[in-house]
Amino acid sequence: MIARFLAHRWLNAALRLVIGGVFAYAAFEKVLHPAAFAIAVRGYKLIPFSLSNLFAIAVSWSELFAAVMLILGILTRKAAAAIFILLLVFIAAISTTMVRGMVIDCGC
């Protein structure tokens, strides 16, 4: 019964819209203001300064692209996998800063 409920197409569509919407909202500000996001990326001190601008642009556009694809239902498994990988990277970055005792702006 639960498996049938979880596999229901309306639930899947609703979850795609919610998760995609959250990530599109988060990415939109980063895409509009890439310099501010690059400064936040530099705060983590995980990548070289020279790569922070490129990384910030690549991450923000990847996040927006994956979110839009998830919302539209295009290549949903790949879009969800991309969002999952972005989440893992964010969790790893936050975790390392916590372990190092750093207090930073997450860039969210």
JSON list of C-alpha atoms in Angstrom, two decimals:
[
{"chain": "A", "resi": 1, "resn": "MET", "atom": "CA", "xyz": [0.00, 0.00, 0.00]},
{"chain": "A", "resi": 2, "resn": "ILE", "atom": "CA", "xyz": [2.76, 2.46, 0.94]},
{"chain": "A", "resi": 3, "resn": "ALA", "atom": "CA", "xyz": [4.81, 1.54, -2.13]},
{"chain": "A", "resi": 4, "resn": "ARG", "atom": "CA", "xyz": [1.78, 2.21, -4.32]},
{"chain": "A", "resi": 5, "resn": "PHE", "atom": "CA", "xyz": [1.26, 5.59, -2.66]},
{"chain": "A", "resi": 6, "resn": "LEU", "atom": "CA", "xyz": [4.91, 6.57, -3.09]},
{"chain": "A", "resi": 7, "resn": "ALA", "atom": "CA", "xyz": [4.85, 5.55, -6.75]},
{"chain": "A", "resi": 8, "resn": "HIS", "atom": "CA", "xyz": [1.73, 7.59, -7.50]},
{"chain": "A", "resi": 9, "resn": "ARG", "atom": "CA", "xyz": [2.33, 10.00, -10.37]},
{"chain": "A", "resi": 10, "resn": "TRP", "atom": "CA", "xyz": [0.65, 12.94, -8.61]},
{"chain": "A", "resi": 11, "resn": "LEU", "atom": "CA", "xyz": [2.90, 12.59, -5.59]},
{"chain": "A", "resi": 12, "resn": "ASN", "atom": "CA", "xyz": [5.95, 12.38, -7.84]},
{"chain": "A", "resi": 13, "resn": "ALA", "atom": "CA", "xyz": [4.84, 15.48, -9.73]},
{"chain": "A", "resi": 14, "resn": "ALA", "atom": "CA", "xyz": [4.19, 17.39, -6.51]},
{"chain": "A", "resi": 15, "resn": "LEU", "atom": "CA", "xyz": [7.58, 16.45, -5.08]},
{"chain": "A", "resi": 16, "resn": "ARG", "atom": "CA", "xyz": [9.32, 17.39, -8.34]},
{"chain": "A", "resi": 17, "resn": "LEU", "atom": "CA", "xyz": [7.63, 20.79, -8.26]},
{"chain": "A", "resi": 18, "resn": "VAL", "atom": "CA", "xyz": [8.44, 21.44, -4.61]},
{"chain": "A", "resi": 19, "resn": "ILE", "atom": "CA", "xyz": [12.08, 20.31, -4.74]},
{"chain": "A", "resi": 20, "resn": "GLY", "atom": "CA", "xyz": [12.65, 21.93, -8.12]},
{"chain": "A", "resi": 21, "resn": "GLY", "atom": "CA", "xyz": [11.01, 25.12, -6.89]},
{"chain": "A", "resi": 22, "resn": "VAL", "atom": "CA", "xyz": [13.18, 25.30, -3.79]},
{"chain": "A", "resi": 23, "resn": "PHE", "atom": "CA", "xyz": [16.35, 24.82, -5.80]},
{"chain": "A", "resi": 24, "resn": "ALA", "atom": "CA", "xyz": [15.26, 27.22, -8.55]},
{"chain": "A", "resi": 25, "resn": "TYR", "atom": "CA", "xyz": [14.54, 29.85, -5.89]},
{"chain": "A", "resi": 26, "resn": "ALA", "atom": "CA", "xyz": [17.95, 29.27, -4.27]},
{"chain": "A", "resi": 27, "resn": "ALA", "atom": "CA", "xyz": [19.76, 29.33, -7.61]},
{"chain": "A", "resi": 28, "resn": "PHE", "atom": "CA", "xyz": [18.00, 32.42, -8.94]},
{"chain": "A", "resi": 29, "resn": "GLU", "atom": "CA", "xyz": [19.69, 34.79, -6.46]},
{"chain": "A", "resi": 30, "resn": "LYS", "atom": "CA", "xyz": [23.09, 33.19, -7.14]},
{"chain": "A", "resi": 31, "resn": "VAL", "atom": "CA", "xyz": [22.65, 33.56, -10.91]},
{"chain": "A", "resi": 32, "resn": "LEU", "atom": "CA", "xyz": [21.58, 37.19, -10.56]},
{"chain": "A", "resi": 33, "resn": "HIS", "atom": "CA", "xyz": [24.46, 38.09, -8.24]},
{"chain": "A", "resi": 34, "resn": "PRO", "atom": "CA", "xyz": [27.40, 35.81, -9.11]},
{"chain": "A", "resi": 35, "resn": "ALA", "atom": "CA", "xyz": [29.99, 38.09, -7.47]},
{"chain": "A", "resi": 36, "resn": "ALA", "atom": "CA", "xyz": [28.27, 37.84, -4.10]},
{"chain": "A", "resi": 37, "resn": "PHE", "atom": "CA", "xyz": [28.09, 34.07, -4.42]},
{"chain": "A", "resi": 38, "resn": "ALA", "atom": "CA", "xyz": [31.78, 33.93, -5.42]},
{"chain": "A", "resi": 39, "resn": "ILE", "atom": "CA", "xyz": [32.64, 35.84, -2.23]},
{"chain": "A", "resi": 40, "resn": "ALA", "atom": "CA", "xyz": [30.64, 33.27, -0.23]},
{"chain": "A", "resi": 41, "resn": "VAL", "atom": "CA", "xyz": [32.48, 30.45, -2.02]},
{"chain": "A", "resi": 42, "resn": "ARG", "atom": "CA", "xyz": [35.83, 32.03, -1.11]},
{"chain": "A", "resi": 43, "resn": "GLY", "atom": "CA", "xyz": [34.78, 32.03, 2.54]},
{"chain": "A", "resi": 44, "resn": "TYR", "atom": "CA", "xyz": [34.85, 28.24, 2.63]},
{"chain": "A", "resi": 45, "resn": "LYS", "atom": "CA", "xyz": [38.56, 28.26, 1.69]},
{"chain": "A", "resi": 46, "resn": "LEU", "atom": "CA", "xyz": [38.23, 24.94, -0.12]},
{"chain": "A", "resi": 47, "resn": "ILE", "atom": "CA", "xyz": [39.17, 25.89, -3.67]},
{"chain": "A", "resi": 48, "resn": "PRO", "atom": "CA", "xyz": [41.87, 28.23, -4.98]},
{"chain": "A", "resi": 49, "resn": "PHE", "atom": "CA", "xyz": [40.93, 31.90, -5.13]},
{"chain": "A", "resi": 50, "resn": "SER", "atom": "CA", "xyz": [41.55, 31.91, -8.89]},
{"chain": "A", "resi": 51, "resn": "LEU", "atom": "CA", "xyz": [38.82, 29.28, -9.43]},
{"chain": "A", "resi": 52, "resn": "SER", "atom": "CA", "xyz": [36.18, 30.76, -7.12]},
{"chain": "A", "resi": 53, "resn": "ASN", "atom": "CA", "xyz": [34.46, 32.87, -9.81]},
{"chain": "A", "resi": 54, "resn": "LEU", "atom": "CA", "xyz": [34.27, 30.00, -12.28]},
{"chain": "A", "resi": 55, "resn": "PHE", "atom": "CA", "xyz": [33.11, 27.60, -9.58]},
{"chain": "A", "resi": 56, "resn": "ALA", "atom": "CA", "xyz": [30.40, 30.00, -8.38]},
{"chain": "A", "resi": 57, "resn": "ILE", "atom": "CA", "xyz": [29.05, 30.50, -11.90]},
{"chain": "A", "resi": 58, "resn": "ALA", "atom": "CA", "xyz": [29.15, 26.78, -12.72]},
{"chain": "A", "resi": 59, "resn": "VAL", "atom": "CA", "xyz": [27.41, 25.77, -9.48]},
{"chain": "A", "resi": 60, "resn": "SER", "atom": "CA", "xyz": [24.67, 28.41, -9.68]},
{"chain": "A", "resi": 61, "resn": "TRP", "atom": "CA", "xyz": [23.80, 27.68, -13.31]},
{"chain": "A", "resi": 62, "resn": "SER", "atom": "CA", "xyz": [23.98, 23.91, -12.75]},
{"chain": "A", "resi": 63, "resn": "GLU", "atom": "CA", "xyz": [21.61, 24.27, -9.82]},
{"chain": "A", "resi": 64, "resn": "LEU", "atom": "CA", "xyz": [19.16, 26.36, -11.84]},
{"chain": "A", "resi": 65, "resn": "PHE", "atom": "CA", "xyz": [19.36, 24.05, -14.87]},
{"chain": "A", "resi": 66, "resn": "ALA", "atom": "CA", "xyz": [18.76, 20.92, -12.78]},
{"chain": "A", "resi": 67, "resn": "ALA", "atom": "CA", "xyz": [15.86, 22.58, -10.94]},
{"chain": "A", "resi": 68, "resn": "VAL", "atom": "CA", "xyz": [14.15, 23.67, -14.16]},
{"chain": "A", "resi": 69, "resn": "MET", "atom": "CA", "xyz": [14.58, 20.21, -15.66]},
{"chain": "A", "resi": 70, "resn": "LEU", "atom": "CA", "xyz": [13.09, 18.65, -12.54]},
{"chain": "A", "resi": 71, "resn": "ILE", "atom": "CA", "xyz": [10.13, 21.05, -12.60]},
{"chain": "A", "resi": 72, "resn": "LEU", "atom": "CA", "xyz": [9.49, 20.41, -16.30]},
{"chain": "A", "resi": 73, "resn": "GLY", "atom": "CA", "xyz": [9.87, 16.65, -15.92]},
{"chain": "A", "resi": 74, "resn": "ILE", "atom": "CA", "xyz": [12.74, 16.43, -18.40]},
{"chain": "A", "resi": 75, "resn": "LEU", "atom": "CA", "xyz": [15.36, 13.77, -17.61]},
{"chain": "A", "resi": 76, "resn": "THR", "atom": "CA", "xyz": [14.07, 13.72, -14.05]},
{"chain": "A", "resi": 77, "resn": "ARG", "atom": "CA", "xyz": [16.44, 11.04, -12.76]},
{"chain": "A", "resi": 78, "resn": "LYS", "atom": "CA", "xyz": [19.47, 12.90, -14.07]},
{"chain": "A", "resi": 79, "resn": "ALA", "atom": "CA", "xyz": [18.17, 16.22, -12.73]},
{"chain": "A", "resi": 80, "resn": "ALA", "atom": "CA", "xyz": [17.50, 14.66, -9.33]},
{"chain": "A", "resi": 81, "resn": "ALA", "atom": "CA", "xyz": [20.98, 13.09, -9.36]},
{"chain": "A", "resi": 82, "resn": "ALA", "atom": "CA", "xyz": [22.52, 16.48, -10.13]},
{"chain": "A", "resi": 83, "resn": "ILE", "atom": "CA", "xyz": [20.61, 18.07, -7.26]},
{"chain": "A", "resi": 84, "resn": "PHE", "atom": "CA", "xyz": [21.69, 15.23, -4.98]},
{"chain": "A", "resi": 85, "resn": "ILE", "atom": "CA", "xyz": [25.35, 15.77, -5.92]},
{"chain": "A", "resi": 86, "resn": "LEU", "atom": "CA", "xyz": [25.02, 19.52, -5.35]},
{"chain": "A", "resi": 87, "resn": "LEU", "atom": "CA", "xyz": [23.56, 18.79, -1.92]},
{"chain": "A", "resi": 88, "resn": "LEU", "atom": "CA", "xyz": [26.42, 16.43, -1.09]},
{"chain": "A", "resi": 89, "resn": "VAL", "atom": "CA", "xyz": [28.97, 19.07, -2.08]},
{"chain": "A", "resi": 90, "resn": "PHE", "atom": "CA", "xyz": [27.20, 21.67, 0.06]},
{"chain": "A", "resi": 91, "resn": "ILE", "atom": "CA", "xyz": [26.97, 19.31, 3.05]},
{"chain": "A", "resi": 92, "resn": "ALA", "atom": "CA", "xyz": [30.66, 18.43, 2.70]},
{"chain": "A", "resi": 93, "resn": "ALA", "atom": "CA", "xyz": [31.63, 22.11, 2.49]},
{"chain": "A", "resi": 94, "resn": "ILE", "atom": "CA", "xyz": [29.55, 23.04, 5.54]},
{"chain": "A", "resi": 95, "resn": "SER", "atom": "CA", "xyz": [30.89, 20.05, 7.47]},
{"chain": "A", "resi": 96, "resn": "THR", "atom": "CA", "xyz": [34.53, 20.92, 6.80]},
{"chain": "A", "resi": 97, "resn": "THR", "atom": "CA", "xyz": [34.02, 24.51, 7.90]},
{"chain": "A", "resi": 98, "resn": "MET", "atom": "CA", "xyz": [32.34, 23.34, 11.10]},
{"chain": "A", "resi": 99, "resn": "VAL", "atom": "CA", "xyz": [35.18, 20.91, 11.82]},
{"chain": "A", "resi": 100, "resn": "ARG", "atom": "CA", "xyz": [37.71, 23.72, 11.26]},
{"chain": "A", "resi": 101, "resn": "GLY", "atom": "CA", "xyz": [35.73, 25.96, 13.63]},
{"chain": "A", "resi": 102, "resn": "MET", "atom": "CA", "xyz": [34.96, 28.56, 10.97]},
{"chain": "A", "resi": 103, "resn": "VAL", "atom": "CA", "xyz": [31.86, 30.74, 10.98]},
{"chain": "A", "resi": 104, "resn": "ILE", "atom": "CA", "xyz": [30.86, 31.79, 7.45]},
{"chain": "A", "resi": 105, "resn": "ASP", "atom": "CA", "xyz": [27.96, 32.97, 5.35]},
{"chain": "A", "resi": 106, "resn": "CYS", "atom": "CA", "xyz": [26.74, 29.86, 3.52]},
{"chain": "A", "resi": 107, "resn": "GLY", "atom": "CA", "xyz": [25.82, 31.80, 0.37]},
{"chain": "A", "resi": 108, "resn": "CYS", "atom": "CA", "xyz": [22.22, 30.61, 0.55]}
]
